[in-house]
XYZ file of C-alpha atoms in Angstrom:
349
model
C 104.150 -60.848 28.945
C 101.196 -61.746 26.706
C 99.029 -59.938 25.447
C 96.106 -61.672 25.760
C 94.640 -63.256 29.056
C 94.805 -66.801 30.077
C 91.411 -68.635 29.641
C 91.720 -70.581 33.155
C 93.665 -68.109 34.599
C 92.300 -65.497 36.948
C 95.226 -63.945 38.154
C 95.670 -59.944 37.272
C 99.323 -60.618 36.179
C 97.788 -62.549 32.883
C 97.019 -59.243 31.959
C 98.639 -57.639 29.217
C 99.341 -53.415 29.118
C 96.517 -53.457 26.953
C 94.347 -55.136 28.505
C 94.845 -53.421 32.073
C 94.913 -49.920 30.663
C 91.209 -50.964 29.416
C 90.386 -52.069 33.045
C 91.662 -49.312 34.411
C 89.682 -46.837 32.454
C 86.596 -48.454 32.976
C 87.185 -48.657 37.069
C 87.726 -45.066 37.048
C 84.957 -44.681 34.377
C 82.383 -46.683 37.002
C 83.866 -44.912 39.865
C 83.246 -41.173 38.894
C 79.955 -42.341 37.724
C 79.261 -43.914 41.322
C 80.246 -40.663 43.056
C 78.012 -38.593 40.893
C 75.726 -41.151 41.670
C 76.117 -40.642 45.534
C 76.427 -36.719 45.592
C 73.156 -36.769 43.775
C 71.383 -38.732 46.216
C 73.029 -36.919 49.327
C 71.887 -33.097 47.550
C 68.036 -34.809 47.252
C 67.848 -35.944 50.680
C 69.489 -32.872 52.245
C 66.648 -30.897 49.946
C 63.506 -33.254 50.913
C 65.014 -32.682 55.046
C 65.778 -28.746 55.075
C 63.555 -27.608 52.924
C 60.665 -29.806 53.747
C 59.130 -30.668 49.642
C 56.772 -32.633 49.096
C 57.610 -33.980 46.202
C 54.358 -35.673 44.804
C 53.851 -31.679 45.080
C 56.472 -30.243 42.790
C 56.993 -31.729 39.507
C 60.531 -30.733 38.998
C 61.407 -32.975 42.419
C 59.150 -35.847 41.110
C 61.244 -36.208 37.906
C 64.608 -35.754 39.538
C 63.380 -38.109 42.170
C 61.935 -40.750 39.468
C 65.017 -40.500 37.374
C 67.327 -40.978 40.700
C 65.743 -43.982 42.265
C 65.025 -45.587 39.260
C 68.998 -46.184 38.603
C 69.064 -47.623 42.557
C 69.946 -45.786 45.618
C 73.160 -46.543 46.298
C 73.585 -47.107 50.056
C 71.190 -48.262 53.216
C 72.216 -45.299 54.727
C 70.507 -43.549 52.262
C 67.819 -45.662 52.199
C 66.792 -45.265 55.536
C 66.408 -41.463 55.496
C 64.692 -41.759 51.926
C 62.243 -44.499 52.132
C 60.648 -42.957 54.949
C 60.035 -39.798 53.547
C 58.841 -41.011 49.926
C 56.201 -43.097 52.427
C 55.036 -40.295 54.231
C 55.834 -42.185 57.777
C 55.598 -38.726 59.483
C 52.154 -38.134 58.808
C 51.002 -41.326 60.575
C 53.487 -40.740 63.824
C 52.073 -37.464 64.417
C 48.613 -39.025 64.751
C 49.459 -41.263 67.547
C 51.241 -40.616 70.871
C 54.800 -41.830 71.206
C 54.704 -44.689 73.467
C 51.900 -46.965 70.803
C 55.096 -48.903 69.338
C 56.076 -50.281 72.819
C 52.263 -50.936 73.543
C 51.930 -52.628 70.800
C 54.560 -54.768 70.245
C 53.754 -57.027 73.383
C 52.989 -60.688 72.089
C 50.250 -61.033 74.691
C 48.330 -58.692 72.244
C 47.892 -61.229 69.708
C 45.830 -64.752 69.808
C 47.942 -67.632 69.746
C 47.361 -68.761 66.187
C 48.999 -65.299 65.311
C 51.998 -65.782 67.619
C 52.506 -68.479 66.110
C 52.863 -67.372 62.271
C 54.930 -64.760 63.471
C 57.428 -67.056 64.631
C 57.819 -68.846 62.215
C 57.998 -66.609 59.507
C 60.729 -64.414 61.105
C 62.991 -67.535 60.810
C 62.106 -67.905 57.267
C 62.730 -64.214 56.116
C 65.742 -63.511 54.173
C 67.139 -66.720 55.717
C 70.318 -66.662 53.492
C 71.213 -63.089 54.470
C 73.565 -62.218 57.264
C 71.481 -59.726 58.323
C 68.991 -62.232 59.791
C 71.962 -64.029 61.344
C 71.520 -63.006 64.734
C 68.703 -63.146 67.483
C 68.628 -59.157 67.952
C 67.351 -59.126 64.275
C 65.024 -61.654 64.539
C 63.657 -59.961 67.206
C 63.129 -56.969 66.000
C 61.133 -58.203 63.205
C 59.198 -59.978 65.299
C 58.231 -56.950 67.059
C 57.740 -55.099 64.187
C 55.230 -57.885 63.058
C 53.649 -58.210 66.631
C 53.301 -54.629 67.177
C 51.398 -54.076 63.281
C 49.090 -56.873 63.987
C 47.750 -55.317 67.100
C 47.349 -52.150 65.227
C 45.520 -53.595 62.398
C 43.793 -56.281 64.013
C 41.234 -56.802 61.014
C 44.527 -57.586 58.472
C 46.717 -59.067 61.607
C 49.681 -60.761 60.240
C 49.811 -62.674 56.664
C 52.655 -64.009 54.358
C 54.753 -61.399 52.436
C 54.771 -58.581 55.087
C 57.607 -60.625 57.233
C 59.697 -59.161 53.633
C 58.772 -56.058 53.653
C 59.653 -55.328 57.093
C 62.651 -57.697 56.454
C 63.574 -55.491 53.701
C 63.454 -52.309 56.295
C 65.175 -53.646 58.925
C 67.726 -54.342 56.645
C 68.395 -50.348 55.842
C 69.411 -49.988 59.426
C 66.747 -48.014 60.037
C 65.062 -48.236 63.938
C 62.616 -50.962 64.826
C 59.468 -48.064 65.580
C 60.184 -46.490 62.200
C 59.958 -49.625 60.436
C 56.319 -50.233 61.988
C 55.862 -46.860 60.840
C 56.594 -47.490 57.446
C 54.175 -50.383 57.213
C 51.616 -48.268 58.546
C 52.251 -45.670 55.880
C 52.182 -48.889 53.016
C 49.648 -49.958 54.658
C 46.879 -47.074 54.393
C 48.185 -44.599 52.314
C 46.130 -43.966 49.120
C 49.495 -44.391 46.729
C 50.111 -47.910 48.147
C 47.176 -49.638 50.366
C 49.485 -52.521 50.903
C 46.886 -53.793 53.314
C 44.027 -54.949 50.414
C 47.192 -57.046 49.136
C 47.835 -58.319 52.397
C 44.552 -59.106 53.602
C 42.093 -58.744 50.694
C 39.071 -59.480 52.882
C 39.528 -56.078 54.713
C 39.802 -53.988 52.059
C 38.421 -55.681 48.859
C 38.377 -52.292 46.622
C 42.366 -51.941 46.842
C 42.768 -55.393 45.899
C 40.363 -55.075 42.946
C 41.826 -51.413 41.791
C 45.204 -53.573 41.683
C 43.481 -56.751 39.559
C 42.358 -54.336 36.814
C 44.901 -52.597 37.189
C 47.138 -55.289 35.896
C 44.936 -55.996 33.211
C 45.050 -52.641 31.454
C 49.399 -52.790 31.760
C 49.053 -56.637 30.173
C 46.544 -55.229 27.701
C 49.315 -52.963 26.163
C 52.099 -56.000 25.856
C 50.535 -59.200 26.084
C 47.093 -58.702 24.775
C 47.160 -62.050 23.530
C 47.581 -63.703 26.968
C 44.695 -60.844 27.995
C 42.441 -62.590 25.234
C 43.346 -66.006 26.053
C 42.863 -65.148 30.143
C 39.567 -63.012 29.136
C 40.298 -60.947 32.792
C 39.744 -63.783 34.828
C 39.953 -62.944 38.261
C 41.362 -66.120 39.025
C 44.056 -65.748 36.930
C 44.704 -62.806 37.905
C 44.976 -63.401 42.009
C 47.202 -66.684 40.627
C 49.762 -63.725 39.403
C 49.697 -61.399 41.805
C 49.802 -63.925 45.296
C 53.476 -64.944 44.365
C 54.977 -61.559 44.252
C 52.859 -58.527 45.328
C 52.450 -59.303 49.151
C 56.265 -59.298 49.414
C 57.321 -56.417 46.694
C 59.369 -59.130 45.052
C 61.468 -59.111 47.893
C 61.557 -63.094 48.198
C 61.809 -63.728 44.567
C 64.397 -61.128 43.383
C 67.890 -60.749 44.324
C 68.638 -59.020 47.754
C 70.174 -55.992 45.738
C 67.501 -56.565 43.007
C 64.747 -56.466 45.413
C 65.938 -53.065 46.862
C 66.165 -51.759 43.633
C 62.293 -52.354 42.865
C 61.660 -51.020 46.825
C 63.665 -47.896 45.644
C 61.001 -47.243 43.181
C 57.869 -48.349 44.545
C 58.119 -45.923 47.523
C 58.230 -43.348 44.862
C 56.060 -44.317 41.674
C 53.557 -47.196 43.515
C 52.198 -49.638 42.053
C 53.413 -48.909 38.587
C 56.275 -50.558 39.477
C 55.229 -53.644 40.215
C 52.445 -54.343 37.695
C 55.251 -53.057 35.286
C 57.872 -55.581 35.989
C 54.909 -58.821 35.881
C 54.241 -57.267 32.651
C 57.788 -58.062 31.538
C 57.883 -60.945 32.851
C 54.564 -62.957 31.604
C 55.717 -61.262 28.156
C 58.992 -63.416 28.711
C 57.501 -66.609 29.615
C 54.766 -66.281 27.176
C 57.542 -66.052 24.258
C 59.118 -68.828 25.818
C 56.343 -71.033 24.787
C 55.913 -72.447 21.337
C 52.398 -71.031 20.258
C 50.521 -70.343 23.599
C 47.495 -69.211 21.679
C 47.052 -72.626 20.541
C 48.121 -74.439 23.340
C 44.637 -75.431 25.251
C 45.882 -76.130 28.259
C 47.066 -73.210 28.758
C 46.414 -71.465 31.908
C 48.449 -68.612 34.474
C 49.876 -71.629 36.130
C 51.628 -72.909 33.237
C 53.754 -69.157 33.039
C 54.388 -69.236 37.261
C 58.005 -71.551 36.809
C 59.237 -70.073 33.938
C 58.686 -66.135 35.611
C 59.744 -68.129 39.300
C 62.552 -69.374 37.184
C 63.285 -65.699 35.451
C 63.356 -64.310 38.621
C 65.884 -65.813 39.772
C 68.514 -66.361 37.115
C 67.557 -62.894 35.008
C 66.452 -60.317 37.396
C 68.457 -57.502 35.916
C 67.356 -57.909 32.466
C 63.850 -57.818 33.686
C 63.597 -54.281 35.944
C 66.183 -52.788 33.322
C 62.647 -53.867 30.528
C 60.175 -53.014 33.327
C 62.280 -49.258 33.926
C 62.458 -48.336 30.254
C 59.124 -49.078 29.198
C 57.629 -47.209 32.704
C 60.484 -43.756 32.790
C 58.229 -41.999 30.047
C 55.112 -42.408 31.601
C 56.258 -41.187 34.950
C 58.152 -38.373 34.469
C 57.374 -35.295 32.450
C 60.334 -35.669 30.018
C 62.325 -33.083 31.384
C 66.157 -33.732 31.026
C 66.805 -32.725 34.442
C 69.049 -35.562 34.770
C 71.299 -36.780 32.989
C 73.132 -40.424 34.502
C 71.932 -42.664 31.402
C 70.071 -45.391 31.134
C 68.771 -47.905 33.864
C 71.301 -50.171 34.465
C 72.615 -52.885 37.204
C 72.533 -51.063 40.203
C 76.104 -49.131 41.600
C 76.425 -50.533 44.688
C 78.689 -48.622 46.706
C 78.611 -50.863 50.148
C 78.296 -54.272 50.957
C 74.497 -55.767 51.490
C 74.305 -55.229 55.037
């Protein structure tokens, strides 16, 4: 048997004792790392349930949390009993009597024009997962859209949140506490998803988010800052691609969950980080941009569209190092490494 593997082969029997001892090794390397990986994740949401910490509260949860999710939960199941508490969906149920979901999610609510959108939008979410495969998905999204636009009539329904209650659905969790999550985006002070999805209604969030974005290019692209000089139109070219849907129609399926991981937790952060990485990409990608004076926030959009796509990885891997010291306290409470590609312990649903 040789001892080194076949360049067109693929077949496990090409390997040499060398060769698989090193393969086997690293399974069982990945493998114990995955199942610390998982017991971690299972002793922080048995904590968050029994005990009942808040952990924006209680720094020693925050960094434990941070430095969890930041690596990628590893299953939906998990996802779907921590997403909800990170969002705080509890707060907003206990407001409202039970039976609003069911009220709300009645089409007849909604003027035909919204309808409409609706309908076609829950065709084009996720439209290459199997998830979305079947009508009883579909369906539920729609409701989940229907029943959010009658709550927030002002906002209604608009482009990118057919994603993020895509992204949800897909964590198995039930059809009313998906609505409640987008509730919880929607208004809570951390997130105010609903100034990115409809601007007009809340102008301030949408602003706070602008110069937000600013201040994290400031610190790695300042040159693209100077050449931009904070133009607001620049800035709403940027941010329209990618912050009404969380990434999750430009990313990966698996890479999109891992940014959803740590948005629930960190907020905005997250997101302003990872466009930070990638405009400092694209803008490196062009031979002197300073120079160039046709160059506008347009120009950047296919190569990041492009990065997106092919490099995702490389980018939240940039986007997590960069943002892990500013977020947690430094404590080595911890210790799993650095941010890699995500563990994934289950098939995408």
């Amino acid at each position: 048997m040789t001892s080194e593997r076949c360049v067109s082969c693929t077949s496990l029997e090409c390997f040499g004792p060398v060769q698989w001892s090193m393969l086997m090794k690293n399974e069982q390397k990945l493998h114990r790392r995955a199942s610390a990986m998982l017991m971690a994740f299972e002793t922080l949401a048995n904590k968050l349930k029994h005990e009942n910490i808040l952990v924006d509260d209680n720094s020693e949860m925050w960094d434990l949390s941070t430095r969890l999710l930041f690596h990628g939960i590893p299953t939906s199941n998990l996802r779907a009993e921590l997403w909800p508490r990170f969002i705080k969906t509890d707060e907003w149920k206990q407001k409202f009597s039970g039976q609003m979901f069911s009220k709300l999610k009645d089409p007849q609510n909604l003027p035909d024009r919204v309808r409409h959108s609706i309908l076609l939008d829950t065709r084009r979410t996720f439209p290459t997962h199997t998830g979305f495969k079947s009508d009883d998905r579909i369906n539920d999204l729609r409701d989940v859209l229907t029943a959010y636009a009658s709550f927030d009539s002002r906002v209604g329904y608009t482009q990118g949140m057919a994603f993020v209650a895509g992204m949800l659905l897909l964590q198995r969790m039930p059809t009313e506490e998906v609505f409640w999550c987008l509730v919880a985006l929607s208004f809570n002070e951390k997130y105010k998803m609903r100034g990115i999805w409809g601007p007009e209604a809340d102008p301030e969030s949408w602003s706070y988010v602008r110069a937000k974005l600013w201040d994290t290019l400031e610190l790695s692209v300042p040159a693209f800052v100077e050449l931009m000089d904070r133009d607001d139109e620049a800035a709403d070219m940027i941010m329209l691609p990618f912050l009404p849907s969380l990434f999750c129609n430009r990313f990966s399926f698996n890479q999109a969950c891992r940014v959803f991981d740590a948005f629930v937790l960190v907020g905005w952060d997250v997101v302003l980080s990872i466009i930070s990485v990638l405009i400092a990409r694209s803008w490196a990608a062009i031979p002197s941009p300073e120079e160039n004076s046709n160059m506008t926030a347009a120009v950047l959009l296919p190569l990041i569209y492009r990065d997106c796509a092919d490099h995702g990885d490389a980018v939240t891997v940039s986007a997590w190092w960069g943002l892990l010291p500013q977020v947690t306290s430094g404590t080595e409470s911890v210790s799993i490494g650095p941010p890699t590609e995500a563990l994934q312990l289950s098939e995408p649903i």
